[in-house]
CSV table of C-alpha atoms in Angstrom, one decimal:
chain,number,residue,atom,x,y,z
L,1,MET,CA,-7.0,16.4,-14.2
L,2,ARG,CA,-9.8,16.3,-11.7
L,3,ALA,CA,-12.0,14.4,-14.1
L,4,LEU,CA,-9.6,11.5,-13.7
L,5,THR,CA,-9.6,11.4,-9.9
L,6,ARG,CA,-11.7,9.1,-7.8
L,7,ARG,CA,-13.4,12.0,-6.0
L,8,SER,CA,-14.5,13.8,-9.1
L,9,VAL,CA,-15.8,10.6,-10.7
L,10,LEU,CA,-17.9,9.7,-7.7
L,11,ARG,CA,-19.1,13.2,-7.0
L,12,GLY,CA,-19.6,14.3,-10.6
L,13,GLY,CA,-22.8,12.3,-11.1
L,14,ALA,CA,-21.3,9.4,-13.1
L,15,ALA,CA,-21.8,7.2,-10.0
L,16,ALA,CA,-23.7,7.5,-6.8
L,17,LEU,CA,-22.7,6.2,-3.4
L,18,PRO,CA,-23.4,2.5,-3.1
L,19,VAL,CA,-25.4,3.1,0.1
L,20,ALA,CA,-27.8,5.2,-1.9
L,21,ALA,CA,-29.8,4.0,-4.8
L,22,LEU,CA,-27.9,1.8,-7.3
L,23,ALA,CA,-28.6,1.7,-11.0
L,24,ALA,CA,-32.2,1.2,-11.8
L,25,CYS,CA,-33.2,-2.4,-12.8
L,26,GLY,CA,-35.4,-3.2,-15.8
L,27,GLU,CA,-38.7,-5.0,-15.2
L,28,ASP,CA,-37.2,-8.4,-15.9
L,29,GLU,CA,-34.0,-7.9,-14.0
L,30,PRO,CA,-33.6,-8.9,-10.3
L,31,ALA,CA,-33.4,-6.0,-7.9
L,32,ALA,CA,-29.9,-4.9,-7.0
L,33,PRO,CA,-29.0,-5.9,-3.4
L,34,SER,CA,-28.8,-3.3,-0.7
L,35,PHE,CA,-25.6,-3.1,1.3
L,36,VAL,CA,-24.5,-2.6,4.8
L,37,ALA,CA,-23.8,1.1,5.3
L,38,PRO,CA,-20.5,2.2,6.9
L,39,ASP,CA,-22.3,3.9,9.7
L,40,SER,CA,-24.8,1.1,10.3
L,41,GLU,CA,-25.6,-0.8,13.5
L,42,ARG,CA,-24.0,-3.9,12.0
L,43,VAL,CA,-20.7,-2.1,11.7
L,44,ALA,CA,-21.0,-0.8,15.3
L,45,SER,CA,-21.8,-4.3,16.5
L,46,ALA,CA,-18.7,-5.8,14.8
L,47,GLU,CA,-16.6,-3.1,16.4
L,48,ALA,CA,-18.1,-3.8,19.9
L,49,ALA,CA,-17.3,-7.5,19.4
L,50,ARG,CA,-13.6,-6.6,19.2
L,51,ASN,CA,-13.9,-5.7,22.9
L,52,PRO,CA,-12.3,-2.2,22.6
L,53,GLY,CA,-9.7,-1.5,25.2
L,54,THR,CA,-7.7,1.6,26.2
L,55,VAL,CA,-8.0,4.6,24.0
L,56,ARG,CA,-4.7,6.0,22.6
L,57,GLU,CA,-5.1,9.6,21.4
L,58,PHE,CA,-3.1,11.1,18.6
L,59,ARG,CA,-3.2,14.2,16.5
L,60,LEU,CA,-2.4,14.4,12.8
L,61,ASP,CA,-1.6,17.7,11.1
L,62,PRO,CA,-1.4,17.3,7.3
L,63,VAL,CA,0.3,20.5,6.1
L,64,ALA,CA,1.9,22.0,3.0
L,65,ALA,CA,5.5,23.0,3.9
L,66,GLU,CA,9.1,22.8,2.9
L,67,THR,CA,10.7,19.6,4.1
L,68,ASP,CA,14.4,18.6,4.2
L,69,LEU,CA,15.1,15.2,2.6
L,70,GLY,CA,18.7,15.2,3.6
L,71,GLY,CA,20.1,18.3,2.0
L,72,LEU,CA,17.4,18.4,-0.6
L,73,VAL,CA,14.7,20.9,0.6
L,74,VAL,CA,11.4,20.5,-1.3
L,75,PRO,CA,7.9,22.0,-1.0
L,76,THR,CA,5.5,19.2,-0.4
L,77,TRP,CA,2.7,17.9,1.9
L,78,SER,CA,3.3,15.8,5.0
L,79,TYR,CA,2.1,15.0,8.4
L,80,GLY,CA,3.5,17.6,10.7
L,81,GLY,CA,6.3,18.6,8.4
L,82,ALA,CA,8.1,15.3,8.7
L,83,ILE,CA,8.7,12.6,6.1
L,84,PRO,CA,7.7,9.9,7.0
L,85,GLY,CA,5.3,11.2,9.7
L,86,ALA,CA,5.8,10.3,13.3
L,87,PRO,CA,4.9,6.7,13.9
L,88,LEU,CA,1.7,5.9,15.8
L,89,ARG,CA,1.9,3.0,18.3
L,90,ALA,CA,-0.7,1.1,20.1
L,91,SER,CA,-1.2,-2.4,21.5
L,92,LYS,CA,-3.4,-5.1,20.2
L,93,GLY,CA,-7.0,-4.5,21.3
L,94,GLU,CA,-6.5,-0.9,22.1
L,95,GLN,CA,-8.4,1.9,20.4
L,96,VAL,CA,-6.7,4.4,18.1
L,97,LYS,CA,-8.2,7.9,18.4
L,98,ALA,CA,-6.7,10.2,15.8
L,99,VAL,CA,-7.8,13.8,15.5
L,100,VAL,CA,-7.0,15.1,12.0
L,101,VAL,CA,-6.7,18.9,11.5
L,102,ASN,CA,-6.5,19.5,7.8
L,103,GLY,CA,-3.9,22.3,7.0
L,104,LEU,CA,-3.8,21.4,3.4
L,105,PRO,CA,-5.1,23.5,0.5
L,106,GLU,CA,-7.3,20.5,-0.5
L,107,ALA,CA,-9.6,18.0,1.1
L,108,THR,CA,-8.0,14.8,2.4
L,109,THR,CA,-8.7,11.6,4.3
L,110,VAL,CA,-6.7,9.0,6.2
L,111,HIS,CA,-6.7,5.3,5.3
L,112,TRP,CA,-5.3,2.9,7.9
L,113,HIS,CA,-3.7,0.4,5.6
L,114,GLY,CA,-4.0,-3.3,6.5
L,115,LEU,CA,-6.2,-3.1,9.6
L,116,GLN,CA,-9.4,-5.1,9.9
L,117,MET,CA,-11.2,-2.1,11.6
L,118,ARG,CA,-14.6,-0.5,11.5
L,119,CYS,CA,-15.8,0.5,8.1
L,120,ASP,CA,-16.7,4.1,8.8
L,121,ALA,CA,-13.0,4.8,9.8
L,122,ASP,CA,-11.5,3.3,6.6
L,123,GLY,CA,-10.9,6.7,5.0
L,124,VAL,CA,-12.2,6.2,1.5
L,125,PRO,CA,-13.8,9.5,0.3
L,126,ASP,CA,-17.4,9.2,-0.9
L,127,LEU,CA,-17.5,5.5,0.0
L,128,THR,CA,-17.0,5.4,3.8
L,129,GLN,CA,-16.8,9.1,4.7
L,130,GLU,CA,-17.0,12.6,3.3
L,131,PRO,CA,-13.6,14.2,2.6
L,132,ILE,CA,-12.1,16.4,5.3
L,133,GLU,CA,-12.2,19.9,3.8
L,134,PRO,CA,-9.3,22.4,4.3
L,135,GLY,CA,-9.4,23.8,7.8
L,136,ALA,CA,-11.7,21.1,9.1
L,137,THR,CA,-11.2,18.7,11.9
L,138,TYR,CA,-12.1,15.0,11.8
L,139,THR,CA,-11.8,12.3,14.4
L,140,TYR,CA,-11.1,8.6,13.5
L,141,GLN,CA,-11.6,6.1,16.3
L,142,PHE,CA,-11.3,2.3,15.9
L,143,THR,CA,-10.0,-0.8,17.6
L,144,ALA,CA,-6.7,-2.3,16.4
L,145,PRO,CA,-7.5,-6.0,16.6
L,146,ASP,CA,-4.3,-7.5,15.2
L,147,ALA,CA,-0.7,-6.9,16.0
L,148,GLY,CA,1.7,-6.1,13.3
L,149,THR,CA,3.3,-3.5,11.0
L,150,TYR,CA,0.8,-1.2,9.3
L,151,TRP,CA,0.8,2.3,8.0
L,152,PHE,CA,-1.5,5.2,7.0
L,153,HIS,CA,-1.9,7.5,4.1
L,154,PRO,CA,-4.6,9.5,2.3
L,155,HIS,CA,-7.0,8.1,-0.2
L,156,MET,CA,-7.6,11.4,-2.1
L,157,GLY,CA,-6.3,11.7,-5.7
L,158,THR,CA,-2.5,11.6,-5.9
L,159,GLN,CA,-1.8,12.8,-2.4
L,160,LEU,CA,0.0,9.5,-1.5
L,161,ASP,CA,2.8,10.4,-3.9
L,162,ARG,CA,3.7,13.4,-1.8
L,163,GLY,CA,4.9,12.9,1.8
L,164,LEU,CA,1.6,12.0,3.5
L,165,TYR,CA,2.4,8.7,5.1
L,166,ALA,CA,3.6,7.2,8.4
L,167,PRO,CA,3.9,3.9,10.2
L,168,LEU,CA,1.3,2.5,12.5
L,169,ILE,CA,2.7,-0.2,14.8
L,170,VAL,CA,0.4,-2.5,16.8
L,171,ASP,CA,2.3,-4.4,19.5
L,172,ASP,CA,1.3,-7.8,20.9
L,173,PRO,CA,1.9,-7.7,24.7
L,174,ASP,CA,2.1,-11.5,24.7
L,175,GLU,CA,4.6,-11.8,21.9
L,176,ALA,CA,7.9,-13.4,22.9
L,177,VAL,CA,10.6,-10.8,22.2
L,178,THR,CA,13.6,-12.4,20.5
L,179,TRP,CA,15.3,-9.2,19.4
L,180,ASP,CA,17.3,-6.5,21.1
L,181,LEU,CA,16.4,-3.5,18.9
L,182,GLU,CA,13.7,-2.5,16.5
L,183,TRP,CA,14.0,-0.3,13.4
L,184,THR,CA,11.2,0.8,11.1
L,185,VAL,CA,12.2,1.4,7.5
L,186,VAL,CA,9.9,3.3,5.2
L,187,LEU,CA,10.7,3.3,1.4
L,188,ASP,CA,9.4,5.8,-1.1
L,189,ASP,CA,9.9,7.0,-4.7
L,190,TRP,CA,10.2,10.8,-4.8
L,191,MET,CA,9.6,13.5,-7.4
L,192,ASP,CA,7.3,16.1,-5.7
L,193,GLY,CA,8.8,19.5,-5.7
L,194,VAL,CA,11.8,18.3,-7.8
L,195,THR,CA,10.6,17.5,-11.3
L,196,GLY,CA,6.9,18.3,-10.9
L,197,THR,CA,3.9,17.2,-8.9
L,198,PRO,CA,2.0,13.9,-8.8
L,199,ASP,CA,-0.9,15.6,-10.6
L,200,ASP,CA,1.6,16.4,-13.4
L,201,VAL,CA,2.5,12.7,-13.5
L,202,LEU,CA,-1.1,11.6,-13.7
L,203,ALA,CA,-1.8,14.0,-16.5
L,204,GLU,CA,1.0,12.6,-18.6
L,205,LEU,CA,0.3,9.0,-17.9
L,206,ALA,CA,-3.4,9.4,-18.6
L,207,ARG,CA,-2.5,10.3,-22.2
L,208,GLY,CA,-1.0,6.8,-22.6
L,209,MET,CA,2.5,5.3,-22.9
L,210,ASP,CA,2.4,4.1,-26.6
L,211,LEU,CA,5.6,5.1,-28.4
L,212,GLY,CA,4.1,4.6,-31.8
L,213,GLU,CA,4.0,7.7,-34.0
L,214,VAL,CA,0.5,9.1,-34.0
L,215,GLY,CA,-1.2,8.9,-37.5
L,216,SER,CA,1.4,6.4,-38.8
L,217,GLY,CA,-0.5,3.3,-37.8
L,218,GLY,CA,1.6,2.8,-34.7
L,219,GLY,CA,-0.4,5.2,-32.5
L,220,HIS,CA,-3.8,4.8,-30.9
L,221,ASP,CA,-6.1,7.6,-31.9
L,222,GLY,CA,-3.9,10.4,-30.6
L,223,HIS,CA,-3.0,8.5,-27.4
L,224,GLY,CA,0.6,7.7,-28.5
L,225,GLN,CA,3.4,9.9,-27.3
L,226,ALA,CA,7.2,9.8,-27.3
L,227,PRO,CA,9.1,10.7,-24.1
L,228,THR,CA,10.9,14.0,-24.0
L,229,SER,CA,13.7,15.1,-21.7
L,230,ASP,CA,11.3,16.4,-19.2
L,231,SER,CA,8.9,13.5,-19.4
L,232,PHE,CA,7.8,11.5,-16.3
L,233,LEU,CA,7.4,8.4,-18.4
L,234,LEU,CA,9.7,5.4,-17.9
L,235,HIS,CA,10.2,2.8,-20.5
L,236,GLY,CA,12.2,-0.4,-20.5
L,237,SER,CA,12.0,-1.1,-16.7
L,238,GLU,CA,12.6,-4.8,-17.1
L,239,SER,CA,12.8,-7.0,-14.0
L,240,ASP,CA,13.6,-10.7,-13.6
L,241,LEU,CA,11.1,-10.8,-10.7
L,242,LEU,CA,8.3,-8.6,-12.1
L,243,GLY,CA,8.5,-8.9,-15.8
L,244,ALA,CA,9.0,-6.6,-18.8
L,245,ASP,CA,7.6,-3.5,-17.1
L,246,ALA,CA,8.4,-3.0,-13.4
L,247,GLY,CA,7.2,0.6,-13.3
L,248,ASP,CA,5.9,3.5,-15.4
L,249,VAL,CA,7.3,6.6,-13.6
L,250,ARG,CA,10.8,8.1,-13.7
L,251,TYR,CA,11.7,9.3,-10.1
L,252,PRO,CA,14.8,11.4,-9.5
L,253,HIS,CA,15.1,10.1,-5.9
L,254,HIS,CA,14.4,7.0,-3.8
L,255,LEU,CA,14.1,7.6,-0.1
L,256,VAL,CA,14.7,5.5,3.0
L,257,ASN,CA,13.1,7.1,6.0
L,258,GLY,CA,12.7,10.4,4.2
L,259,ARG,CA,16.3,10.8,3.2
L,260,VAL,CA,18.2,10.7,-0.1
L,261,PRO,CA,21.1,8.3,-0.6
L,262,ALA,CA,23.7,11.1,-0.3
L,263,ASP,CA,22.7,11.9,3.3
L,264,PRO,CA,21.3,8.7,4.7
L,265,GLU,CA,19.8,7.8,8.0
L,266,VAL,CA,22.2,6.0,10.3
L,267,PHE,CA,21.0,3.2,12.6
L,268,ALA,CA,23.5,2.7,15.4
L,269,ALA,CA,23.9,-0.5,17.4
L,270,GLU,CA,26.4,-2.7,19.1
L,271,PRO,CA,27.9,-5.7,17.2
L,272,GLY,CA,25.9,-8.8,17.8
L,273,ALA,CA,22.7,-7.0,18.3
L,274,ARG,CA,19.6,-8.8,17.0
L,275,VAL,CA,17.4,-6.3,15.2
L,276,ARG,CA,13.8,-6.6,14.1
L,277,ILE,CA,13.4,-4.4,10.9
L,278,ARG,CA,9.9,-3.5,9.9
L,279,ILE,CA,10.0,-2.6,6.2
L,280,ILE,CA,7.1,-0.6,4.6
L,281,ASN,CA,6.9,0.3,0.9
L,282,ALA,CA,5.0,3.7,0.8
L,283,GLY,CA,6.0,4.2,-2.9
L,284,ALA,CA,3.5,5.0,-5.6
L,285,ASP,CA,5.0,3.2,-8.6
L,286,THR,CA,8.1,1.4,-7.4
L,287,ALA,CA,8.7,-2.1,-6.0
L,288,TYR,CA,11.9,-2.4,-4.0
L,289,ARG,CA,14.4,-5.2,-3.6
L,290,VAL,CA,15.9,-4.7,-0.1
L,291,ALA,CA,19.2,-6.1,1.3
L,292,LEU,CA,21.6,-5.4,4.1
L,293,THR,CA,25.3,-5.7,3.0
L,294,GLY,CA,27.1,-8.7,4.4
L,295,HIS,CA,24.0,-10.1,6.2
L,296,ARG,CA,21.2,-12.6,5.6
L,297,LEU,CA,17.7,-11.8,6.6
L,298,THR,CA,15.1,-13.9,8.3
L,299,VAL,CA,11.6,-13.1,7.1
L,300,THR,CA,9.2,-13.4,10.1
L,301,HIS,CA,6.1,-11.4,9.1
L,302,THR,CA,4.2,-10.5,5.9
L,303,ASP,CA,1.8,-7.5,6.0
L,304,GLY,CA,1.7,-7.7,9.8
L,305,PHE,CA,1.0,-11.4,10.2
L,306,PRO,CA,3.6,-13.9,11.3
L,307,CYS,CA,5.0,-16.5,8.9
L,308,GLU,CA,7.2,-19.5,9.3
L,309,PRO,CA,10.8,-18.1,9.3
L,310,VAL,CA,12.6,-18.1,6.0
L,311,GLU,CA,16.2,-17.1,5.3
L,312,ALA,CA,16.8,-14.7,2.4
L,313,ASP,CA,19.5,-12.5,0.9
L,314,ALA,CA,17.0,-9.9,-0.1
L,315,VAL,CA,13.2,-9.3,-0.1
L,316,LEU,CA,11.0,-7.9,-2.8
L,317,ILE,CA,8.4,-5.5,-1.5
L,318,GLY,CA,5.5,-4.2,-3.7
L,319,MET,CA,3.7,-0.9,-3.1
L,320,GLY,CA,1.6,-1.2,0.1
L,321,GLU,CA,3.4,-4.4,1.3
L,322,ARG,CA,5.3,-4.8,4.6
L,323,TYR,CA,7.8,-7.4,5.6
L,324,ASP,CA,9.4,-7.9,9.0
L,325,VAL,CA,12.9,-9.4,9.1
L,326,LEU,CA,15.3,-10.4,11.8
L,327,VAL,CA,19.1,-9.9,11.5
L,328,THR,CA,22.1,-10.2,13.8
L,329,LEU,CA,24.5,-7.4,13.1
L,330,ASP,CA,28.2,-7.8,12.4
L,331,ASP,CA,30.9,-5.3,13.4
L,332,GLY,CA,31.4,-2.4,11.0
L,333,VAL,CA,29.4,-0.1,8.7
L,334,PHE,CA,26.8,-1.6,6.3
L,335,ALA,CA,24.5,-0.3,3.7
L,336,LEU,CA,20.8,-1.2,3.8
L,337,VAL,CA,19.9,-0.8,0.1
L,338,ALA,CA,16.5,-0.5,-1.5
L,339,GLU,CA,17.0,-1.2,-5.2
L,340,ALA,CA,14.2,0.3,-7.3
L,341,GLU,CA,13.2,-2.8,-9.2
L,342,GLY,CA,13.8,-2.4,-12.9
L,343,LYS,CA,14.6,1.3,-12.6
L,344,SER,CA,18.5,1.3,-12.2
L,345,ALA,CA,18.3,3.4,-9.1
L,346,ARG,CA,18.3,2.8,-5.3
L,347,GLY,CA,17.8,4.3,-1.9
L,348,ARG,CA,19.8,3.5,1.2
L,349,ALA,CA,20.4,3.9,4.9
L,350,LEU,CA,23.4,2.9,6.9
L,351,VAL,CA,23.8,0.5,9.9
L,352,ARG,CA,26.8,1.3,12.0
L,353,THR,CA,28.1,-1.0,14.8
L,354,GLY,CA,31.7,0.0,14.7
L,355,GLY,CA,34.4,1.9,12.9
L,356,GLY,CA,35.0,2.1,9.1
L,357,GLU,CA,34.0,4.1,6.1
L,358,ALA,CA,30.5,3.9,4.6
L,359,PRO,CA,30.2,2.5,1.1
L,360,ALA,CA,29.5,4.9,-1.7
L,361,ALA,CA,26.0,6.2,-2.2
L,362,ASP,CA,25.5,4.1,-5.3
L,363,PHE,CA,26.9,0.9,-3.8
L,364,ALA,CA,25.0,-2.3,-4.7
L,365,PRO,CA,25.6,-5.2,-2.4
L,366,ALA,CA,26.0,-8.7,-3.7
L,367,GLU,CA,23.0,-9.8,-1.7
L,368,LEU,CA,20.7,-8.0,-4.2
L,369,THR,CA,21.4,-10.7,-6.7
L,370,GLY,CA,21.0,-13.5,-4.1
L,371,HIS,CA,18.0,-15.4,-3.0
L,372,VAL,CA,14.7,-13.5,-2.9
L,373,PRO,CA,11.9,-15.7,-1.5
L,374,SER,CA,8.7,-15.9,-3.6
L,375,TYR,CA,5.2,-16.2,-2.1
L,376,ALA,CA,5.4,-20.0,-2.7
L,377,GLU,CA,8.2,-20.3,-0.2
L,378,LEU,CA,6.3,-18.5,2.6
L,379,ALA,CA,3.8,-20.2,4.8
L,380,PRO,CA,1.7,-18.7,7.7
L,381,ALA,CA,2.6,-19.4,11.3
L,382,ASP,CA,0.1,-21.8,12.8
L,383,PRO,CA,-1.8,-19.3,15.0
L,384,VAL,CA,-2.8,-17.1,12.0
L,385,ALA,CA,-3.5,-19.8,9.4
L,386,LEU,CA,-7.1,-19.7,8.1
L,387,PRO,CA,-9.0,-22.9,9.0
L,388,GLY,CA,-9.4,-25.2,5.9
L,389,LYS,CA,-12.7,-24.5,4.2
L,390,ALA,CA,-14.0,-24.5,0.6
L,391,PRO,CA,-15.0,-21.1,-0.6
L,392,ASP,CA,-18.7,-20.3,-0.5
L,393,ARG,CA,-18.4,-17.6,-3.2
L,394,THR,CA,-15.8,-17.0,-5.9
L,395,ILE,CA,-15.4,-13.5,-7.5
L,396,ASP,CA,-13.4,-13.2,-10.7
L,397,LEU,CA,-11.5,-9.9,-11.0
L,398,GLU,CA,-9.9,-9.5,-14.3
L,399,LEU,CA,-7.2,-6.8,-14.3
L,400,THR,CA,-7.9,-5.1,-17.6
L,401,GLY,CA,-6.2,-2.3,-19.5
L,402,SER,CA,-2.8,-1.8,-21.1
L,403,MET,CA,0.4,0.1,-20.6
L,404,MET,CA,0.1,1.8,-24.0
L,405,MET,CA,-3.4,3.2,-23.3
L,406,PHE,CA,-3.0,3.4,-19.6
L,407,ASP,CA,-6.7,2.6,-19.2
L,408,TRP,CA,-6.5,0.3,-16.2
L,409,ALA,CA,-9.7,-1.1,-14.7
L,410,ILE,CA,-11.2,-4.2,-13.0
L,411,ASN,CA,-13.4,-6.4,-15.3
L,412,GLY,CA,-13.3,-3.6,-17.8
L,413,ARG,CA,-15.2,-1.2,-15.4
L,414,PRO,CA,-13.0,1.8,-14.3
L,415,HIS,CA,-13.7,3.5,-11.0
L,416,ASP,CA,-16.3,1.0,-10.2
L,417,LEU,CA,-17.2,1.8,-6.6
L,418,ALA,CA,-20.9,2.3,-7.2
L,419,ASN,CA,-21.6,-1.4,-8.0
L,420,PRO,CA,-20.0,-3.5,-5.2
L,421,TYR,CA,-19.5,-7.2,-5.6
L,422,PRO,CA,-21.9,-8.7,-3.0
L,423,VAL,CA,-20.7,-10.9,-0.2
L,424,GLU,CA,-22.7,-12.4,2.7
L,425,GLU,CA,-21.5,-12.2,6.3
L,426,GLY,CA,-20.0,-15.4,7.4
L,427,GLU,CA,-18.9,-16.6,3.9
L,428,ARG,CA,-15.5,-17.8,2.9
L,429,VAL,CA,-14.9,-15.7,-0.2
L,430,ARG,CA,-12.3,-16.4,-2.9
L,431,LEU,CA,-11.0,-13.6,-5.0
L,432,ARG,CA,-9.4,-14.6,-8.4
L,433,PHE,CA,-7.1,-11.8,-9.7
L,434,ILE,CA,-6.7,-12.6,-13.4
L,435,ASN,CA,-3.8,-10.7,-15.0
L,436,GLY,CA,-3.6,-11.2,-18.8
L,437,ASP,CA,-1.3,-8.2,-19.4
L,438,ALA,CA,2.5,-7.7,-19.3
L,439,MET,CA,2.2,-5.4,-16.3
L,440,TRP,CA,2.2,-6.5,-12.7
L,441,HIS,CA,-0.3,-5.2,-10.1
L,442,PRO,CA,-0.1,-5.0,-6.3
L,443,MET,CA,-3.7,-5.6,-5.3
L,444,HIS,CA,-5.0,-4.5,-1.9
L,445,LEU,CA,-8.2,-5.3,-0.1
L,446,HIS,CA,-9.4,-2.9,2.6
L,447,GLY,CA,-10.7,-4.1,6.0
L,448,HIS,CA,-9.5,-7.7,5.8
L,449,THR,CA,-6.5,-9.9,5.5
L,450,PHE,CA,-6.6,-12.7,3.1
L,451,ALA,CA,-4.8,-16.0,2.7
L,452,LEU,CA,-3.1,-17.0,-0.5
L,453,ALA,CA,-5.0,-20.0,-1.7
L,454,ASP,CA,-1.9,-22.0,-2.5
L,455,THR,CA,0.1,-21.5,0.7
L,456,GLY,CA,-2.2,-19.9,3.2
L,457,LEU,CA,0.2,-17.0,3.6
L,458,ARG,CA,-1.7,-14.1,5.3
L,459,LYS,CA,-1.6,-10.7,3.5
L,460,ASP,CA,-3.7,-7.7,2.6
L,461,THR,CA,-1.7,-6.6,-0.5
L,462,ALA,CA,-0.3,-9.1,-3.0
L,463,ILE,CA,1.6,-8.9,-6.2
L,464,VAL,CA,-0.2,-10.3,-9.3
L,465,LEU,CA,2.4,-11.1,-11.8
L,466,PRO,CA,2.0,-10.7,-15.6
L,467,GLY,CA,0.1,-13.4,-17.3
L,468,GLN,CA,-0.8,-15.1,-14.0
L,469,THR,CA,-3.9,-15.6,-11.8
L,470,LEU,CA,-3.6,-15.2,-8.0
L,471,GLU,CA,-6.3,-16.7,-5.8
L,472,VAL,CA,-6.8,-15.5,-2.3
L,473,ASP,CA,-9.4,-16.3,0.4
L,474,PHE,CA,-10.9,-14.4,3.3
L,475,ASP,CA,-13.6,-14.8,5.8
L,476,ALA,CA,-16.4,-12.2,5.5
L,477,VAL,CA,-16.5,-11.1,9.2
L,478,ASN,CA,-16.2,-7.4,8.9
L,479,PRO,CA,-19.4,-5.8,7.5
L,480,GLY,CA,-19.5,-2.7,5.4
L,481,LEU,CA,-18.3,-1.4,2.1
L,482,TRP,CA,-14.7,-2.1,1.2
L,483,MET,CA,-12.5,-0.8,-1.5
L,484,LEU,CA,-10.4,-3.2,-3.6
L,485,HIS,CA,-7.7,-1.7,-5.8
L,486,CYS,CA,-4.3,-1.7,-7.3
L,487,HIS,CA,-1.8,0.0,-5.0
L,488,ASN,CA,0.2,1.4,-7.9
L,489,LEU,CA,-1.3,4.8,-7.2
L,490,TYR,CA,-1.6,5.8,-10.9
L,491,HIS,CA,-3.2,2.5,-11.9
L,492,GLY,CA,-5.8,3.0,-9.2
L,493,GLU,CA,-6.4,6.7,-10.1
L,494,VAL,CA,-7.1,6.0,-13.7
L,495,GLY,CA,-9.6,3.3,-12.8
L,496,MET,CA,-8.2,0.0,-11.4
L,497,MET,CA,-10.5,0.0,-8.3
L,498,ALA,CA,-13.7,-1.7,-7.3
L,499,ALA,CA,-15.7,-2.4,-4.1
L,500,LEU,CA,-17.0,-5.3,-2.1
L,501,GLY,CA,-20.3,-4.9,-0.2
L,502,TYR,CA,-21.8,-6.9,2.6
L,503,VAL,CA,-25.5,-7.6,1.7
L,504,ALA,CA,-27.8,-5.9,4.2
């Protein structure tokens, strides 16, 4: 399956690094622009303008080892043998210095998801850095300019769908603290070491999801396949929030903070405690609807940035998204439930503030069917709202492909990192994500946060619903080469990825 991975496509001669020569132009065609290289002086100058502060040093040890998921021991890959990996924490304006010692049998990288940081630390193989080979050591160092809830993971093949992820929390020393306790909750869909490996999943998905019988007129040139008892394919995952197909992959487990529902993590507190819960979806193919039994949630942040507070019964979190919520705890034992949207399965943790029995592992609280706020109901807090300005440049990004063929791409061009969409530093850029298919896509832009054009809500990963167009704006103030892709891991790996490049 290496022919399907980003690394092999870029290294195999089908495409060259954008910072090298681009495709040759004909005599009558304009010359292709040259782009700001990740290791250029302009990138260094942008980093210096962030006024880097104290250096916080960390070490990351990606390893292949058995890991206990709460009575279920699996062989997998993780940071330091823990799932999720130990959180990294810094303050706004400080530098993160992370030394990675690669103990994996394959090359890896680390992408710092959501941060507007220097391009050469972004962790995209063959776009911003060479992969970290087995046994090698690599140091990332960058300023964390914005407070919020972030996370990190590899950008090599299907490695994200193992256990290689962890939170990165950036504190704001000037933020008014209105909570007593904090709890970081990481969600994940899990199959590695149980029903197969992520590479097995990609191999099956890449053959397509058409159920038509091959050769009967219902198939697609040998692409069609019917699911078997050991198939990874999931059909019929309908969702009232995401449409007719909420996901493609059948997972035997859904984890909350690295534990299966039968042996959940327990968050202990006193009754009346006000808790800030930072929720991160590290899943590969699953959106989660999250609720806390018997409680309403106050949404305060999206993808790290503050929003005007909104009351909710539950929140929907796509892959790569983060939500911060506040809740005041009652007296008793309560299940925090992460419903795998459209998949008839769930993960859970427990909150205990007093006596009583925990609900059953498959308990579904009524809040899951209550009010889930849409993007249209969320607005940015005044300090983080982008100033009003008409876009200087609009880039149309059609999300092409189909579930049957599983041939996802952007503007019909799969794995298109070698031909970046050009932007000029200082521009207000509008991206128009155009989704004509029945599948939803969580689209993520590296190195920037954008504002939803309709509401101004600040995000870096946003759900584009079936049959809809989502417009987002960002200010081009972070020079370099930046990946843009679907954060459904398997959509991205078969081709739904592109790049933006600052013109040199």
